[in-house]
Every structure is written in structure tokens, then in C-alpha cells.
Amino acid sequence: MENQEMRFCQSCAMPLDQDELRGTEAGGSLSPDYCKYCYQNGAFTREQTMEQAIENDLPFVLKAGVYPDADTARREMLKFYPTLKRWKRAD
């Protein structure tokens, strides 16, 4: 991956700092926007609401030490996830 500003999965916010972490488009090319856990072969791996995604992702961010506790994590994720491409609301 070329040197660029840090990119995050536009579904789960996982850092996309390695090509091995990127999902794939329908033709097999690497997705510029999504990780392999959220997006494969041009489609999301799970149909879920943003709130369900946050609950599914909580254990991973807590294990990684991103937030000190579940309440803080949930609160911050509820602020950040709406800025991600998958969860942005059309105005």
C-alpha cells in the first residue's frame, strides 16, 4: 500500500494499514474502503444495523485496548460510526 494518510474500514473503523486486511470487490480487486471482515466479493459479509455492528465490534476494540471500558467504547463508537461511509445518513 502506498504511503498515505491512515485509512479505516468504512464499516467497522478497523485501520486498513495492510493490504491483507482489505476486503475484495466483485472482480477480486482490493476494496479501497472496507476490511476483509466486513466486505468480500463486492458485498457486505453481514446485513446489520449500525447499532448491531457496534455491539459486534465492542469485544474487539476492548481487547485491543482502544477504550478503557464498554460504556466509553459504545459512546465513542456511536459518535464515530455515523461518519463512516456505510453508516452515513443522506441529508
Short mmCIF file of N, CA and C in Angstrom, two decimals:
data_model
loop_
_atom_site.label_atom_id
_atom_site.label_comp_id
_atom_site.label_asym_id
_atom_site.label_seq_id
_atom_site.Cartn_x
_atom_site.Cartn_y
_atom_site.Cartn_z
N MET A 1 0.85 -1.18 0.00
CA MET A 1 0.00 0.00 0.00
C MET A 1 0.89 1.23 0.00
N GLU A 2 0.56 2.18 -0.85
CA GLU A 2 1.36 3.39 -0.90
C GLU A 2 1.23 4.18 0.39
N ASN A 3 2.22 5.02 0.64
CA ASN A 3 2.24 5.83 1.85
C ASN A 3 1.13 6.88 1.75
N GLN A 4 0.20 6.85 2.67
CA GLN A 4 -0.92 7.79 2.64
C GLN A 4 -1.46 7.95 4.05
N GLU A 5 -2.37 8.87 4.20
CA GLU A 5 -2.98 9.08 5.50
C GLU A 5 -3.70 7.79 5.92
N MET A 6 -3.76 7.56 7.22
CA MET A 6 -4.35 6.32 7.74
C MET A 6 -5.79 6.19 7.27
N ARG A 7 -6.09 5.04 6.73
CA ARG A 7 -7.45 4.74 6.29
C ARG A 7 -8.07 3.76 7.25
N PHE A 8 -9.38 3.85 7.38
CA PHE A 8 -10.13 2.97 8.25
C PHE A 8 -11.24 2.30 7.45
N CYS A 9 -11.57 1.08 7.82
CA CYS A 9 -12.72 0.42 7.21
C CYS A 9 -13.93 1.33 7.39
N GLN A 10 -14.64 1.55 6.33
CA GLN A 10 -15.79 2.44 6.35
C GLN A 10 -17.06 1.74 6.83
N SER A 11 -16.87 0.59 7.48
CA SER A 11 -17.98 -0.11 8.13
C SER A 11 -17.69 -0.31 9.61
N CYS A 12 -16.47 -0.79 9.95
CA CYS A 12 -16.15 -1.11 11.35
C CYS A 12 -15.05 -0.25 11.96
N ALA A 13 -14.43 0.61 11.17
CA ALA A 13 -13.37 1.53 11.61
C ALA A 13 -12.04 0.86 11.91
N MET A 14 -11.86 -0.39 11.51
CA MET A 14 -10.57 -1.05 11.69
C MET A 14 -9.54 -0.36 10.80
N PRO A 15 -8.34 -0.09 11.32
CA PRO A 15 -7.29 0.51 10.47
C PRO A 15 -6.98 -0.41 9.28
N LEU A 16 -6.88 0.19 8.12
CA LEU A 16 -6.53 -0.56 6.91
C LEU A 16 -5.09 -0.24 6.54
N ASP A 17 -4.18 -0.62 7.43
CA ASP A 17 -2.78 -0.29 7.24
C ASP A 17 -2.00 -1.40 6.52
N GLN A 18 -2.67 -2.49 6.18
CA GLN A 18 -2.05 -3.58 5.42
C GLN A 18 -3.02 -4.06 4.36
N ASP A 19 -2.52 -4.33 3.17
CA ASP A 19 -3.39 -4.81 2.10
C ASP A 19 -4.09 -6.11 2.47
N GLU A 20 -3.45 -6.93 3.30
CA GLU A 20 -4.03 -8.22 3.70
C GLU A 20 -5.33 -8.04 4.49
N LEU A 21 -5.54 -6.86 5.02
CA LEU A 21 -6.74 -6.58 5.81
C LEU A 21 -7.90 -6.07 4.96
N ARG A 22 -7.64 -5.73 3.71
CA ARG A 22 -8.67 -5.16 2.85
C ARG A 22 -9.62 -6.23 2.32
N GLY A 23 -10.89 -5.83 2.21
CA GLY A 23 -11.87 -6.70 1.57
C GLY A 23 -11.66 -6.71 0.07
N THR A 24 -12.52 -7.43 -0.63
CA THR A 24 -12.39 -7.54 -2.08
C THR A 24 -13.67 -7.11 -2.79
N GLU A 25 -13.45 -6.55 -3.98
CA GLU A 25 -14.57 -6.18 -4.85
C GLU A 25 -15.00 -7.44 -5.62
N ALA A 26 -16.11 -7.33 -6.33
CA ALA A 26 -16.66 -8.48 -7.06
C ALA A 26 -15.64 -9.08 -8.03
N GLY A 27 -14.81 -8.26 -8.65
CA GLY A 27 -13.81 -8.76 -9.59
C GLY A 27 -12.54 -9.26 -8.95
N GLY A 28 -12.45 -9.18 -7.61
CA GLY A 28 -11.27 -9.67 -6.91
C GLY A 28 -10.28 -8.60 -6.51
N SER A 29 -10.46 -7.38 -6.99
CA SER A 29 -9.53 -6.32 -6.60
C SER A 29 -9.77 -5.93 -5.14
N LEU A 30 -8.75 -5.32 -4.53
CA LEU A 30 -8.87 -4.91 -3.13
C LEU A 30 -9.82 -3.73 -2.99
N SER A 31 -10.62 -3.78 -1.98
CA SER A 31 -11.54 -2.67 -1.71
C SER A 31 -10.77 -1.50 -1.12
N PRO A 32 -11.01 -0.29 -1.61
CA PRO A 32 -10.34 0.87 -1.02
C PRO A 32 -10.99 1.30 0.30
N ASP A 33 -12.20 0.79 0.58
CA ASP A 33 -12.98 1.30 1.70
C ASP A 33 -13.26 0.33 2.84
N TYR A 34 -13.22 -0.97 2.57
CA TYR A 34 -13.69 -1.91 3.58
C TYR A 34 -12.69 -3.02 3.88
N CYS A 35 -12.76 -3.55 5.11
CA CYS A 35 -11.87 -4.64 5.52
C CYS A 35 -12.44 -5.99 5.09
N LYS A 36 -11.60 -7.02 5.20
CA LYS A 36 -11.99 -8.35 4.78
C LYS A 36 -13.06 -8.96 5.68
N TYR A 37 -13.20 -8.46 6.88
CA TYR A 37 -14.21 -8.99 7.79
C TYR A 37 -15.60 -8.45 7.48
N CYS A 38 -15.66 -7.26 6.90
CA CYS A 38 -16.94 -6.61 6.60
C CYS A 38 -17.38 -6.78 5.15
N TYR A 39 -16.41 -7.02 4.24
CA TYR A 39 -16.72 -6.92 2.81
C TYR A 39 -15.91 -7.92 2.01
N GLN A 40 -16.60 -8.79 1.28
CA GLN A 40 -15.92 -9.77 0.43
C GLN A 40 -16.70 -9.94 -0.86
N ASN A 41 -15.97 -10.07 -1.95
CA ASN A 41 -16.58 -10.30 -3.27
C ASN A 41 -17.63 -9.25 -3.62
N GLY A 42 -17.37 -8.00 -3.23
CA GLY A 42 -18.25 -6.90 -3.60
C GLY A 42 -19.52 -6.77 -2.76
N ALA A 43 -19.57 -7.47 -1.63
CA ALA A 43 -20.78 -7.40 -0.79
C ALA A 43 -20.40 -7.42 0.69
N PHE A 44 -21.25 -6.83 1.50
CA PHE A 44 -21.02 -6.89 2.94
C PHE A 44 -21.22 -8.32 3.43
N THR A 45 -20.41 -8.71 4.39
CA THR A 45 -20.48 -10.08 4.89
C THR A 45 -21.67 -10.29 5.84
N ARG A 46 -22.19 -9.18 6.39
CA ARG A 46 -23.34 -9.25 7.29
C ARG A 46 -24.28 -8.08 7.02
N GLU A 47 -25.55 -8.37 7.00
CA GLU A 47 -26.54 -7.29 6.96
C GLU A 47 -26.88 -7.00 8.41
N GLN A 48 -26.64 -5.77 8.81
CA GLN A 48 -26.87 -5.38 10.19
C GLN A 48 -27.07 -3.88 10.27
N THR A 49 -27.64 -3.44 11.38
CA THR A 49 -27.77 -2.02 11.61
C THR A 49 -26.45 -1.50 12.17
N MET A 50 -26.29 -0.19 12.18
CA MET A 50 -25.09 0.40 12.78
C MET A 50 -24.98 0.01 14.25
N GLU A 51 -26.09 0.02 14.96
CA GLU A 51 -26.07 -0.33 16.38
C GLU A 51 -25.66 -1.79 16.59
N GLN A 52 -26.12 -2.69 15.73
CA GLN A 52 -25.71 -4.09 15.80
C GLN A 52 -24.22 -4.23 15.51
N ALA A 53 -23.73 -3.47 14.54
CA ALA A 53 -22.30 -3.51 14.21
C ALA A 53 -21.47 -3.06 15.40
N ILE A 54 -21.90 -2.01 16.07
CA ILE A 54 -21.17 -1.53 17.25
C ILE A 54 -21.13 -2.61 18.32
N GLU A 55 -22.25 -3.25 18.59
CA GLU A 55 -22.27 -4.31 19.61
C GLU A 55 -21.36 -5.48 19.21
N ASN A 56 -21.35 -5.82 17.91
CA ASN A 56 -20.48 -6.90 17.42
C ASN A 56 -19.01 -6.52 17.53
N ASP A 57 -18.69 -5.24 17.33
CA ASP A 57 -17.31 -4.78 17.32
C ASP A 57 -16.76 -4.46 18.71
N LEU A 58 -17.64 -4.27 19.69
CA LEU A 58 -17.20 -3.91 21.04
C LEU A 58 -16.12 -4.83 21.61
N PRO A 59 -16.29 -6.16 21.56
CA PRO A 59 -15.25 -7.03 22.14
C PRO A 59 -13.87 -6.82 21.52
N PHE A 60 -13.84 -6.51 20.22
CA PHE A 60 -12.56 -6.35 19.53
C PHE A 60 -11.86 -5.06 19.95
N VAL A 61 -12.61 -3.97 20.06
CA VAL A 61 -11.96 -2.71 20.46
C VAL A 61 -11.56 -2.74 21.93
N LEU A 62 -12.32 -3.46 22.75
CA LEU A 62 -11.94 -3.59 24.16
C LEU A 62 -10.68 -4.44 24.30
N LYS A 63 -10.62 -5.55 23.56
CA LYS A 63 -9.44 -6.41 23.60
C LYS A 63 -8.20 -5.67 23.11
N ALA A 64 -8.37 -4.81 22.11
CA ALA A 64 -7.25 -4.04 21.56
C ALA A 64 -6.86 -2.88 22.47
N GLY A 65 -7.67 -2.61 23.49
CA GLY A 65 -7.34 -1.54 24.42
C GLY A 65 -7.61 -0.14 23.88
N VAL A 66 -8.48 -0.05 22.88
CA VAL A 66 -8.78 1.24 22.27
C VAL A 66 -9.52 2.14 23.26
N TYR A 67 -10.39 1.54 24.06
CA TYR A 67 -11.18 2.27 25.06
C TYR A 67 -11.03 1.58 26.41
N PRO A 68 -11.19 2.33 27.50
CA PRO A 68 -10.98 1.74 28.83
C PRO A 68 -12.11 0.82 29.30
N ASP A 69 -13.32 1.02 28.78
CA ASP A 69 -14.44 0.18 29.22
C ASP A 69 -15.54 0.20 28.15
N ALA A 70 -16.51 -0.70 28.30
CA ALA A 70 -17.56 -0.86 27.29
C ALA A 70 -18.43 0.38 27.16
N ASP A 71 -18.75 1.05 28.25
CA ASP A 71 -19.60 2.24 28.18
C ASP A 71 -18.93 3.35 27.37
N THR A 72 -17.65 3.58 27.64
CA THR A 72 -16.90 4.60 26.90
C THR A 72 -16.80 4.21 25.43
N ALA A 73 -16.50 2.94 25.18
CA ALA A 73 -16.38 2.46 23.80
C ALA A 73 -17.69 2.67 23.05
N ARG A 74 -18.78 2.24 23.63
CA ARG A 74 -20.08 2.37 22.97
C ARG A 74 -20.40 3.84 22.69
N ARG A 75 -20.18 4.70 23.65
CA ARG A 75 -20.47 6.13 23.49
C ARG A 75 -19.63 6.73 22.34
N GLU A 76 -18.34 6.42 22.32
CA GLU A 76 -17.46 6.97 21.28
C GLU A 76 -17.77 6.37 19.91
N MET A 77 -18.09 5.09 19.87
CA MET A 77 -18.42 4.44 18.60
C MET A 77 -19.73 5.01 18.04
N LEU A 78 -20.68 5.32 18.92
CA LEU A 78 -21.94 5.92 18.47
C LEU A 78 -21.72 7.31 17.87
N LYS A 79 -20.65 7.98 18.26
CA LYS A 79 -20.29 9.27 17.67
C LYS A 79 -19.55 9.08 16.34
N PHE A 80 -18.62 8.10 16.31
CA PHE A 80 -17.73 7.94 15.17
C PHE A 80 -18.36 7.17 14.01
N TYR A 81 -19.08 6.10 14.28
CA TYR A 81 -19.62 5.27 13.20
C TYR A 81 -20.48 6.05 12.21
N PRO A 82 -21.29 7.02 12.63
CA PRO A 82 -22.09 7.76 11.63
C PRO A 82 -21.24 8.55 10.63
N THR A 83 -19.95 8.72 10.88
CA THR A 83 -19.08 9.40 9.93
C THR A 83 -18.53 8.44 8.88
N LEU A 84 -18.70 7.14 9.08
CA LEU A 84 -18.19 6.14 8.15
C LEU A 84 -19.15 5.99 6.97
N LYS A 85 -18.59 5.71 5.81
CA LYS A 85 -19.34 5.63 4.55
C LYS A 85 -20.57 4.71 4.65
N ARG A 86 -20.43 3.54 5.25
CA ARG A 86 -21.56 2.60 5.30
C ARG A 86 -22.72 3.13 6.13
N TRP A 87 -22.42 3.91 7.15
CA TRP A 87 -23.45 4.34 8.10
C TRP A 87 -23.87 5.79 7.95
N LYS A 88 -23.26 6.52 7.03
CA LYS A 88 -23.61 7.93 6.83
C LYS A 88 -25.07 8.02 6.38
N ARG A 89 -25.75 8.94 6.99
CA ARG A 89 -27.15 9.19 6.61
C ARG A 89 -27.18 10.27 5.53
N ALA A 90 -27.96 10.05 4.51
CA ALA A 90 -28.11 11.06 3.46
C ALA A 90 -28.91 12.23 4.04
N ASP A 91 -28.40 13.41 3.85
CA ASP A 91 -29.10 14.61 4.35
C ASP A 91 -30.05 15.17 3.31
#
